[in-house]
Tab-separated table of C-alpha atoms in Angstrom:
chain	number	residue	atom	x	y	z
A	50	UNK	CA	28.461	-8.544	10.876
A	51	UNK	CA	24.843	-8.013	11.776
A	52	UNK	CA	22.516	-7.932	8.782
A	53	UNK	CA	20.065	-5.035	9.038
A	54	UNK	CA	17.140	-4.796	6.616
A	55	UNK	CA	15.505	-1.353	6.618
A	56	UNK	CA	12.194	-0.273	5.126
A	57	UNK	CA	9.429	2.297	5.551
A	58	UNK	CA	5.656	2.085	5.424
A	59	UNK	CA	2.521	3.977	6.348
A	60	UNK	CA	-0.590	3.040	8.307
A	61	UNK	CA	-3.846	4.777	7.441
A	62	UNK	CA	-7.008	5.421	9.455
A	63	UNK	CA	-9.002	3.342	6.982
A	64	UNK	CA	-8.264	-0.285	7.906
A	65	UNK	CA	-7.904	-3.312	5.724
A	66	UNK	CA	-11.243	-5.096	5.910
A	67	UNK	CA	-10.978	-8.855	6.277
A	68	UNK	CA	-13.622	-11.555	6.312
A	69	UNK	CA	-14.926	-12.449	9.755
A	70	UNK	CA	-17.451	-14.713	11.456
A	71	UNK	CA	-20.879	-13.785	12.755
A	72	UNK	CA	-24.018	-15.640	13.813
A	73	UNK	CA	-26.273	-16.622	10.914
A	74	UNK	CA	-28.642	-13.829	9.935
A	75	UNK	CA	-26.660	-11.198	11.832
A	76	UNK	CA	-24.071	-9.746	9.451
A	77	UNK	CA	-21.406	-7.756	11.281
A	78	UNK	CA	-21.499	-3.982	10.911
A	79	UNK	CA	-18.153	-2.333	10.495
A	80	UNK	CA	-18.057	1.427	10.876
A	81	UNK	CA	-14.892	3.223	9.922
A	82	UNK	CA	-13.715	6.577	8.673
A	83	UNK	CA	-13.558	6.883	4.899
A	84	UNK	CA	-11.790	9.512	2.826
A	85	UNK	CA	-9.375	10.133	5.688
A	86	UNK	CA	-5.776	10.579	4.709
A	87	UNK	CA	-4.505	10.730	8.273
A	88	UNK	CA	-1.574	8.363	8.730
A	89	UNK	CA	1.395	7.189	10.742
A	90	UNK	CA	4.637	6.696	8.835
A	91	UNK	CA	6.992	4.053	10.198
A	92	UNK	CA	10.639	3.246	9.574
A	93	UNK	CA	11.840	-0.142	10.795
A	94	UNK	CA	14.909	-2.332	10.843
A	95	UNK	CA	14.877	-6.109	11.042
A	96	UNK	CA	18.317	-7.106	12.349
A	97	UNK	CA	19.975	-10.523	12.384
A	98	UNK	CA	22.777	-11.042	14.914
A	99	UNK	CA	26.268	-12.057	13.713
A	100	UNK	CA	25.773	-15.529	15.221
A	101	UNK	CA	22.464	-15.788	13.258
A	102	UNK	CA	20.699	-16.881	16.452
A	103	UNK	CA	18.670	-13.748	17.235
A	104	UNK	CA	16.403	-11.482	15.184
A	105	UNK	CA	15.420	-8.040	16.444
A	106	UNK	CA	12.897	-5.473	15.274
A	107	UNK	CA	13.539	-1.753	15.759
A	108	UNK	CA	11.037	0.871	14.630
A	109	UNK	CA	10.174	4.530	14.934
A	110	UNK	CA	6.796	6.179	14.354
A	111	UNK	CA	6.203	9.510	12.635
A	112	UNK	CA	2.535	10.570	12.973
A	113	UNK	CA	1.282	12.786	10.139
A	114	UNK	CA	4.751	13.033	8.588
A	115	UNK	CA	6.524	11.567	5.605
A	116	UNK	CA	9.855	9.772	5.881
A	117	UNK	CA	12.653	11.981	4.579
A	118	UNK	CA	16.461	11.951	4.689
A	119	UNK	CA	16.563	13.649	8.093
A	120	UNK	CA	14.323	11.007	9.638
A	121	UNK	CA	16.360	8.194	8.063
A	122	UNK	CA	19.578	9.749	9.385
A	123	UNK	CA	18.123	10.141	12.876
A	124	UNK	CA	16.930	6.508	12.813
A	125	UNK	CA	20.404	5.307	11.761
A	126	UNK	CA	22.042	7.267	14.580
A	127	UNK	CA	19.690	5.706	17.132
A	128	UNK	CA	20.158	2.277	15.562
A	129	UNK	CA	23.950	2.520	15.833
A	130	UNK	CA	23.657	2.665	19.646
A	131	UNK	CA	22.289	-0.887	19.696
A	132	UNK	CA	25.185	-2.489	17.810
A	133	UNK	CA	28.843	-2.835	18.739
A	134	UNK	CA	29.657	-5.166	15.850
A	135	UNK	CA	29.990	-4.306	12.158
A	136	UNK	CA	26.724	-3.778	10.250
A	137	UNK	CA	25.590	-4.625	6.750
A	138	UNK	CA	22.701	-2.313	5.908
A	139	UNK	CA	20.400	-3.696	3.231
A	140	UNK	CA	17.627	-1.511	1.841
A	141	UNK	CA	15.822	-0.397	-1.288
A	142	UNK	CA	16.632	2.572	-3.499
A	143	UNK	CA	14.211	4.964	-1.791
A	144	UNK	CA	15.378	8.583	-2.340
A	145	UNK	CA	16.071	9.341	1.353
A	146	UNK	CA	18.360	6.271	1.480
A	147	UNK	CA	20.451	7.783	-1.311
A	148	UNK	CA	20.533	11.300	0.132
A	149	UNK	CA	23.964	12.878	0.541
A	150	UNK	CA	23.664	13.363	4.310
A	151	UNK	CA	22.738	9.688	4.785
A	152	UNK	CA	25.526	8.486	2.496
A	153	UNK	CA	28.073	10.720	4.290
A	154	UNK	CA	27.014	9.367	7.685
A	155	UNK	CA	27.375	5.765	6.518
A	156	UNK	CA	30.783	6.561	4.968
A	157	UNK	CA	31.972	7.828	8.372
A	158	UNK	CA	31.127	4.464	9.925
A	159	UNK	CA	34.179	2.358	9.038
A	160	UNK	CA	32.546	-0.904	10.149
A	161	UNK	CA	29.284	-0.363	8.215
A	162	UNK	CA	28.660	-1.736	4.765
A	163	UNK	CA	25.805	-0.606	2.550
A	164	UNK	CA	23.972	-2.791	0.037
A	165	UNK	CA	21.037	-1.764	-2.129
A	166	UNK	CA	18.397	-4.290	-3.094
A	167	UNK	CA	17.664	-4.658	-6.805
A	168	UNK	CA	15.022	-2.338	-8.201
A	169	UNK	CA	11.431	-3.600	-7.928
A	170	UNK	CA	12.302	-6.469	-5.591
A	171	UNK	CA	10.288	-5.941	-2.390
A	172	UNK	CA	10.094	-9.701	-1.872
A	173	UNK	CA	13.809	-9.675	-0.978
A	174	UNK	CA	13.308	-7.361	1.993
A	175	UNK	CA	11.923	-9.248	5.017
A	176	UNK	CA	10.796	-5.957	6.580
A	177	UNK	CA	8.072	-5.887	3.910
A	178	UNK	CA	6.714	-9.043	5.560
A	179	UNK	CA	6.514	-7.155	8.864
A	180	UNK	CA	4.245	-4.564	7.223
A	181	UNK	CA	2.140	-7.254	5.579
A	182	UNK	CA	1.674	-9.081	8.870
A	183	UNK	CA	0.748	-5.976	10.844
A	184	UNK	CA	-1.716	-4.708	8.231
A	185	UNK	CA	-3.426	-8.007	7.403
A	186	UNK	CA	-3.401	-9.720	10.803
A	187	UNK	CA	-2.786	-7.549	13.834
A	188	UNK	CA	-4.511	-4.396	12.635
A	189	UNK	CA	-7.075	-5.783	10.191
A	190	UNK	CA	-10.675	-4.713	10.871
A	191	UNK	CA	-9.472	-2.229	13.490
A	192	UNK	CA	-11.589	0.906	13.129
A	193	UNK	CA	-9.749	3.936	14.462
A	194	UNK	CA	-11.119	7.472	14.435
A	195	UNK	CA	-8.364	9.564	16.072
A	196	UNK	CA	-4.723	10.173	15.194
A	197	UNK	CA	-3.443	9.419	18.662
A	198	UNK	CA	-5.304	6.102	18.777
A	199	UNK	CA	-3.802	5.106	15.419
A	200	UNK	CA	-0.297	5.922	16.659
A	201	UNK	CA	-0.870	3.985	19.888
A	202	UNK	CA	-2.265	0.998	17.996
A	203	UNK	CA	0.717	0.816	15.620
A	204	UNK	CA	3.101	1.154	18.582
A	205	UNK	CA	1.281	-1.513	20.616
A	206	UNK	CA	1.231	-4.037	17.760
A	207	UNK	CA	4.866	-3.277	16.868
A	208	UNK	CA	6.014	-3.797	20.455
A	209	UNK	CA	4.076	-7.058	20.641
A	210	UNK	CA	5.766	-8.204	17.434
A	211	UNK	CA	9.215	-7.411	18.865
A	212	UNK	CA	8.703	-10.136	21.482
A	213	UNK	CA	7.728	-12.851	18.956
A	214	UNK	CA	11.095	-14.290	17.960
A	215	UNK	CA	9.639	-17.173	15.959
A	216	UNK	CA	7.487	-14.803	13.902
A	217	UNK	CA	10.414	-12.466	13.209
A	218	UNK	CA	12.458	-15.457	12.067
A	219	UNK	CA	9.629	-16.539	9.759
A	220	UNK	CA	9.770	-13.164	7.978
A	221	UNK	CA	13.387	-13.885	7.090
A	222	UNK	CA	12.684	-17.458	6.049
A	223	UNK	CA	9.847	-16.290	3.791
A	224	UNK	CA	12.237	-14.334	1.557
A	225	UNK	CA	14.127	-16.066	-1.257
A	226	UNK	CA	17.441	-14.964	0.314
A	227	UNK	CA	19.972	-17.629	1.182
A	228	UNK	CA	20.210	-16.835	4.867
A	229	UNK	CA	20.763	-19.578	7.393
A	230	UNK	CA	19.490	-19.019	10.923
A	231	UNK	CA	20.313	-21.106	13.973
């Protein structure tokens, strides 16, 4: 079966500010929007092939919206089109994951198996490492002032990450799970 780790996150207009270099005596000026609660919510799946030789990242953006059971269900339906083999879904105990409509949909899929991660164990979900990487590396110090630009930036960095197989594999290796990759 393919192992599929699912998680959600949000990206805000106010970026994570990281240390940077500048010529001596010329401190960098970083202008950004403060007190802005504009965001892009993201749901993603990090999938490991049955042969354990390929890792894939799937994601969907929801600008100015929260992730709810309907969005999780829609994501699962789209995700099912990419897999012909059995799936083992592994995720946290987020309320939309436990919603009746989501549980009914998974029950209809005879070749899907559902596993919940232990409570308060984000380090076991490699998708958390995807969020950490995007927020602290790719999108750090990126000042964005418009909703559409934020959505495009998250999409651009997510698509770039999809093509980096070695980085996706490192997210899995960084977890304390006993998962052997080829």
